[in-house]
Amino acid sequence: MEGASNQERVSTQAIPTAAAPALFSGAGRLTDSHGRAITDLRVSVTDRCNYRCVYCRTGTDGAQYSELPLADYLRIIRVFVSLGIEKVRLTGGEPLLRRDLTSLIREVAQLRTSYAADSSPFDGAGGDSRHSARGGSSNLDIAVTTNGHLLAAQAQSLRDAGLSRVTVSMDAVDPEVFARITRVPGSYDRVLAGVRAAQAAGLGPVKVNCVLLRGFNDDQIVAFVHFARTEGVILRFIEFMPLEEDRIWSPDTVIGYDELKARLNAVRPLVPLPGNAPGETAQRFTFDDGIGEIGIIAPVSRAFCGACSRVRLTSDGKIRTCLFSQTDHDLYSVLHRGGSDDDLAAYIRNVIAQKEARHHIGEPGFLKPSRSMVHIGG
Ligand code: SF4
């Protein structure tokens, strides 16, 4: 896999457009046993990647899990949306390697209208206003997380297909450091062109996610702030989590919330911003002159599990209820055995009921998750 060119190998089969799943009886939106509403689905459509970022991949293991036909992801997404999912994020590996990703986005975007017509399973069943009045999820938010290498060529078609937003993973703004991290020469210029193309296509403000590692790229903090203010992107610094393929994580490599905030304040005084939505993972800031937005996502030093609204589907159709789960739940086998939409929904509800309360990073007995980040999808 890793030897393959950046030009992807994918199936080009058309996506059969079956009707939306019938409404499900049952008790309203997906909620776990800790009372958290699960509204945010992340779907990995491949675990192949055209980068080999040193803190994520060992560089030797290629893709390890299969991919489903896009029609299967679409069916699964439809069932999740009919259970109250409001945000669908497509991830990978590198999702833009799936050539027909735009057709999947186009079909998922259809859910914004198809549910608008139907009466909603949430009518009066504890659903919120957006659902009860106009059906399932008329303003379904569809996003992609990408490394940006293929974005410049695809930004407009992704937007035209119905994509709402794009998040680009960048861990440096110095071309040499960038190439050293990704192990792909010339990658910085490609990604910068992708960010600009996405802004131009109306997918802005583009979010840029940077995973910070001490002694590795934390010397990029100042340059990143200037980059974000100049390019008009929303910058998110993310604490390094023990999700890598290799075993390089240690508490010492983490730039914690308080330290990072102090280092940003030294660049220019920070001004806190209110959260965008419940369950948002970032602490948002602008600067004293109002230019730029920076977020700090601190799952290690300031865990936010209490408001977690996320569930993930891996590229091979397994549900992961937490990034740090020790188990996968094989939803695809239900579909593959000919299960109905009701069967899929029942399976999903049952799995969500088992969702972990939180991660245990840094605690005695903490176990690394059964899959690394590239095989989960972020
Ligand atoms: S660690 Fe698990 S429970 Fe905590 S926020 Fe992340 S996915 Fe949710």
PDB file of N, CA, C and O in Angstrom, residues 229-266:
ATOM      1  N   ARG A 229      -3.651  34.035  10.986  1.00  0.00           N
ATOM      2  CA  ARG A 229      -4.176  35.406  10.874  1.00  0.00           C
ATOM      3  C   ARG A 229      -4.055  35.904   9.433  1.00  0.00           C
ATOM      4  O   ARG A 229      -4.892  36.655   8.953  1.00  0.00           O
ATOM      5  N   THR A 230      -3.010  35.494   8.733  1.00  0.00           N
ATOM      6  CA  THR A 230      -2.818  35.948   7.344  1.00  0.00           C
ATOM      7  C   THR A 230      -3.749  35.222   6.373  1.00  0.00           C
ATOM      8  O   THR A 230      -4.360  35.843   5.505  1.00  0.00           O
ATOM      9  N   GLU A 231      -3.867  33.909   6.534  1.00  0.00           N
ATOM     10  CA  GLU A 231      -4.667  33.110   5.596  1.00  0.00           C
ATOM     11  C   GLU A 231      -6.154  33.128   5.936  1.00  0.00           C
ATOM     12  O   GLU A 231      -6.986  32.645   5.166  1.00  0.00           O
ATOM     13  N   GLY A 232      -6.500  33.627   7.127  1.00  0.00           N
ATOM     14  CA  GLY A 232      -7.918  33.670   7.507  1.00  0.00           C
ATOM     15  C   GLY A 232      -8.491  32.292   7.799  1.00  0.00           C
ATOM     16  O   GLY A 232      -9.674  32.033   7.575  1.00  0.00           O
ATOM     17  N   VAL A 233      -7.638  31.371   8.284  1.00  0.00           N
ATOM     18  CA  VAL A 233      -8.143  30.049   8.650  1.00  0.00           C
ATOM     19  C   VAL A 233      -8.326  29.978  10.159  1.00  0.00           C
ATOM     20  O   VAL A 233      -7.733  30.764  10.909  1.00  0.00           O
ATOM     21  N   ILE A 234      -9.170  29.050  10.590  1.00  0.00           N
ATOM     22  CA  ILE A 234      -9.364  28.816  12.025  1.00  0.00           C
ATOM     23  C   ILE A 234      -8.360  27.748  12.437  1.00  0.00           C
ATOM     24  O   ILE A 234      -8.368  26.646  11.909  1.00  0.00           O
ATOM     25  N   LEU A 235      -7.479  28.076  13.346  1.00  0.00           N
ATOM     26  CA  LEU A 235      -6.395  27.176  13.733  1.00  0.00           C
ATOM     27  C   LEU A 235      -6.762  26.451  15.026  1.00  0.00           C
ATOM     28  O   LEU A 235      -7.225  27.071  15.981  1.00  0.00           O
ATOM     29  N   ARG A 236      -6.603  25.145  15.021  1.00  0.00           N
ATOM     30  CA  ARG A 236      -6.844  24.348  16.220  1.00  0.00           C
ATOM     31  C   ARG A 236      -5.552  23.621  16.595  1.00  0.00           C
ATOM     32  O   ARG A 236      -5.022  22.847  15.789  1.00  0.00           O
ATOM     33  N   PHE A 237      -5.025  23.880  17.777  1.00  0.00           N
ATOM     34  CA  PHE A 237      -3.889  23.111  18.285  1.00  0.00           C
ATOM     35  C   PHE A 237      -4.453  21.937  19.090  1.00  0.00           C
ATOM     36  O   PHE A 237      -5.331  22.128  19.938  1.00  0.00           O
ATOM     37  N   ILE A 238      -3.981  20.739  18.792  1.00  0.00           N
ATOM     38  CA  ILE A 238      -4.501  19.524  19.435  1.00  0.00           C
ATOM     39  C   ILE A 238      -3.384  18.869  20.238  1.00  0.00           C
ATOM     40  O   ILE A 238      -2.257  18.710  19.741  1.00  0.00           O
ATOM     41  N   GLU A 239      -3.666  18.521  21.455  1.00  0.00           N
ATOM     42  CA  GLU A 239      -2.683  17.804  22.261  1.00  0.00           C
ATOM     43  C   GLU A 239      -2.427  16.427  21.653  1.00  0.00           C
ATOM     44  O   GLU A 239      -3.353  15.766  21.164  1.00  0.00           O
ATOM     45  N   PHE A 240      -1.192  16.004  21.707  1.00  0.00           N
ATOM     46  CA  PHE A 240      -0.800  14.693  21.189  1.00  0.00           C
ATOM     47  C   PHE A 240      -1.405  13.608  22.086  1.00  0.00           C
ATOM     48  O   PHE A 240      -1.242  13.647  23.299  1.00  0.00           O
ATOM     49  N   MET A 241      -2.121  12.691  21.477  1.00  0.00           N
ATOM     50  CA  MET A 241      -2.765  11.603  22.225  1.00  0.00           C
ATOM     51  C   MET A 241      -2.066  10.276  21.916  1.00  0.00           C
ATOM     52  O   MET A 241      -1.506  10.108  20.821  1.00  0.00           O
ATOM     53  N   PRO A 242      -2.128   9.324  22.808  1.00  0.00           N
ATOM     54  CA  PRO A 242      -1.479   8.017  22.557  1.00  0.00           C
ATOM     55  C   PRO A 242      -2.283   7.163  21.568  1.00  0.00           C
ATOM     56  O   PRO A 242      -2.871   6.134  21.942  1.00  0.00           O
ATOM     57  N   LEU A 243      -2.301   7.603  20.312  1.00  0.00           N
ATOM     58  CA  LEU A 243      -3.073   6.920  19.264  1.00  0.00           C
ATOM     59  C   LEU A 243      -2.199   6.580  18.072  1.00  0.00           C
ATOM     60  O   LEU A 243      -2.699   6.272  16.999  1.00  0.00           O
ATOM     61  N   GLU A 244      -0.893   6.685  18.251  1.00  0.00           N
ATOM     62  CA  GLU A 244       0.001   6.492  17.106  1.00  0.00           C
ATOM     63  C   GLU A 244       0.262   4.990  16.895  1.00  0.00           C
ATOM     64  O   GLU A 244       0.075   4.188  17.798  1.00  0.00           O
ATOM     65  N   GLU A 245       0.727   4.647  15.680  1.00  0.00           N
ATOM     66  CA  GLU A 245       1.021   3.242  15.363  1.00  0.00           C
ATOM     67  C   GLU A 245       2.224   2.773  16.177  1.00  0.00           C
ATOM     68  O   GLU A 245       2.268   1.657  16.653  1.00  0.00           O
ATOM     69  N   ASP A 246       3.167   3.658  16.307  1.00  0.00           N
ATOM     70  CA  ASP A 246       4.401   3.316  17.010  1.00  0.00           C
ATOM     71  C   ASP A 246       4.207   3.633  18.493  1.00  0.00           C
ATOM     72  O   ASP A 246       3.119   3.963  18.908  1.00  0.00           O
ATOM     73  N   ARG A 247       5.185   3.582  19.290  1.00  0.00           N
ATOM     74  CA  ARG A 247       5.059   3.819  20.741  1.00  0.00           C
ATOM     75  C   ARG A 247       5.921   5.011  21.125  1.00  0.00           C
ATOM     76  O   ARG A 247       6.848   4.885  21.909  1.00  0.00           O
ATOM     77  N   ILE A 248       5.552   6.182  20.554  1.00  0.00           N
ATOM     78  CA  ILE A 248       6.387   7.349  20.865  1.00  0.00           C
ATOM     79  C   ILE A 248       5.717   8.288  21.865  1.00  0.00           C
ATOM     80  O   ILE A 248       6.346   9.219  22.355  1.00  0.00           O
ATOM     81  N   TRP A 249       4.455   8.006  22.171  1.00  0.00           N
ATOM     82  CA  TRP A 249       3.758   8.912  23.088  1.00  0.00           C
ATOM     83  C   TRP A 249       4.284   8.761  24.515  1.00  0.00           C
ATOM     84  O   TRP A 249       4.514   7.643  24.989  1.00  0.00           O
ATOM     85  N   SER A 250       4.482   9.885  25.180  1.00  0.00           N
ATOM     86  CA  SER A 250       4.708   9.903  26.628  1.00  0.00           C
ATOM     87  C   SER A 250       4.181  11.231  27.129  1.00  0.00           C
ATOM     88  O   SER A 250       4.073  12.191  26.337  1.00  0.00           O
ATOM     89  N   PRO A 251       3.862  11.334  28.411  1.00  0.00           N
ATOM     90  CA  PRO A 251       3.294  12.607  28.916  1.00  0.00           C
ATOM     91  C   PRO A 251       4.219  13.797  28.623  1.00  0.00           C
ATOM     92  O   PRO A 251       3.749  14.907  28.391  1.00  0.00           O
ATOM     93  N   ASP A 252       5.523  13.515  28.541  1.00  0.00           N
ATOM     94  CA  ASP A 252       6.479  14.620  28.297  1.00  0.00           C
ATOM     95  C   ASP A 252       6.326  15.218  26.906  1.00  0.00           C
ATOM     96  O   ASP A 252       6.712  16.359  26.675  1.00  0.00           O
ATOM     97  N   THR A 253       5.787  14.443  25.978  1.00  0.00           N
ATOM     98  CA  THR A 253       5.671  14.975  24.603  1.00  0.00           C
ATOM     99  C   THR A 253       4.463  15.894  24.454  1.00  0.00           C
ATOM    100  O   THR A 253       4.298  16.522  23.422  1.00  0.00           O
ATOM    101  N   VAL A 254       3.622  15.924  25.485  1.00  0.00           N
ATOM    102  CA  VAL A 254       2.375  16.700  25.392  1.00  0.00           C
ATOM    103  C   VAL A 254       2.600  18.151  25.802  1.00  0.00           C
ATOM    104  O   VAL A 254       3.176  18.420  26.854  1.00  0.00           O
ATOM    105  N   ILE A 255       2.167  19.086  24.948  1.00  0.00           N
ATOM    106  CA  ILE A 255       2.138  20.510  25.326  1.00  0.00           C
ATOM    107  C   ILE A 255       0.740  20.734  25.888  1.00  0.00           C
ATOM    108  O   ILE A 255      -0.244  20.762  25.144  1.00  0.00           O
ATOM    109  N   GLY A 256       0.627  20.834  27.193  1.00  0.00           N
ATOM    110  CA  GLY A 256      -0.669  20.911  27.861  1.00  0.00           C
ATOM    111  C   GLY A 256      -1.355  22.250  27.670  1.00  0.00           C
ATOM    112  O   GLY A 256      -0.746  23.233  27.211  1.00  0.00           O
ATOM    113  N   TYR A 257      -2.631  22.286  28.062  1.00  0.00           N
ATOM    114  CA  TYR A 257      -3.484  23.474  27.857  1.00  0.00           C
ATOM    115  C   TYR A 257      -2.852  24.731  28.453  1.00  0.00           C
ATOM    116  O   TYR A 257      -2.707  25.746  27.769  1.00  0.00           O
ATOM    117  N   ASP A 258      -2.496  24.700  29.706  1.00  0.00           N
ATOM    118  CA  ASP A 258      -2.003  25.920  30.377  1.00  0.00           C
ATOM    119  C   ASP A 258      -0.713  26.425  29.724  1.00  0.00           C
ATOM    120  O   ASP A 258      -0.559  27.629  29.471  1.00  0.00           O
ATOM    121  N   GLU A 259       0.189  25.501  29.424  1.00  0.00           N
ATOM    122  CA  GLU A 259       1.448  25.923  28.799  1.00  0.00           C
ATOM    123  C   GLU A 259       1.180  26.536  27.424  1.00  0.00           C
ATOM    124  O   GLU A 259       1.719  27.605  27.085  1.00  0.00           O
ATOM    125  N   LEU A 260       0.330  25.888  26.653  1.00  0.00           N
ATOM    126  CA  LEU A 260       0.058  26.388  25.305  1.00  0.00           C
ATOM    127  C   LEU A 260      -0.587  27.763  25.353  1.00  0.00           C
ATOM    128  O   LEU A 260      -0.214  28.666  24.608  1.00  0.00           O
ATOM    129  N   LYS A 261      -1.543  27.920  26.279  1.00  0.00           N
ATOM    130  CA  LYS A 261      -2.225  29.219  26.385  1.00  0.00           C
ATOM    131  C   LYS A 261      -1.213  30.305  26.733  1.00  0.00           C
ATOM    132  O   LYS A 261      -1.218  31.385  26.129  1.00  0.00           O
ATOM    133  N   ALA A 262      -0.305  30.001  27.629  1.00  0.00           N
ATOM    134  CA  ALA A 262       0.720  30.987  28.017  1.00  0.00           C
ATOM    135  C   ALA A 262       1.611  31.320  26.822  1.00  0.00           C
ATOM    136  O   ALA A 262       1.933  32.489  26.571  1.00  0.00           O
ATOM    137  N   ARG A 263       1.959  30.313  26.039  1.00  0.00           N
ATOM    138  CA  ARG A 263       2.836  30.562  24.888  1.00  0.00           C
ATOM    139  C   ARG A 263       2.100  31.361  23.811  1.00  0.00           C
ATOM    140  O   ARG A 263       2.687  32.214  23.159  1.00  0.00           O
ATOM    141  N   LEU A 264       0.826  31.144  23.665  1.00  0.00           N
ATOM    142  CA  LEU A 264       0.043  31.928  22.685  1.00  0.00           C
ATOM    143  C   LEU A 264      -0.127  33.363  23.168  1.00  0.00           C
ATOM    144  O   LEU A 264      -0.006  34.317  22.405  1.00  0.00           O
ATOM    145  N   ASN A 265      -0.370  33.502  24.458  1.00  0.00           N
ATOM    146  CA  ASN A 265      -0.522  34.851  25.030  1.00  0.00           C
ATOM    147  C   ASN A 265       0.751  35.668  24.849  1.00  0.00           C
ATOM    148  O   ASN A 265       0.697  36.890  24.692  1.00  0.00           O
ATOM    149  N   ALA A 266       1.885  34.965  24.828  1.00  0.00           N
ATOM    150  CA  ALA A 266       3.164  35.666  24.646  1.00  0.00           C
ATOM    151  C   ALA A 266       3.288  36.185  23.217  1.00  0.00           C
ATOM    152  O   ALA A 266       4.014  37.152  22.959  1.00  0.00           O
TER     153      ALA A 266
END
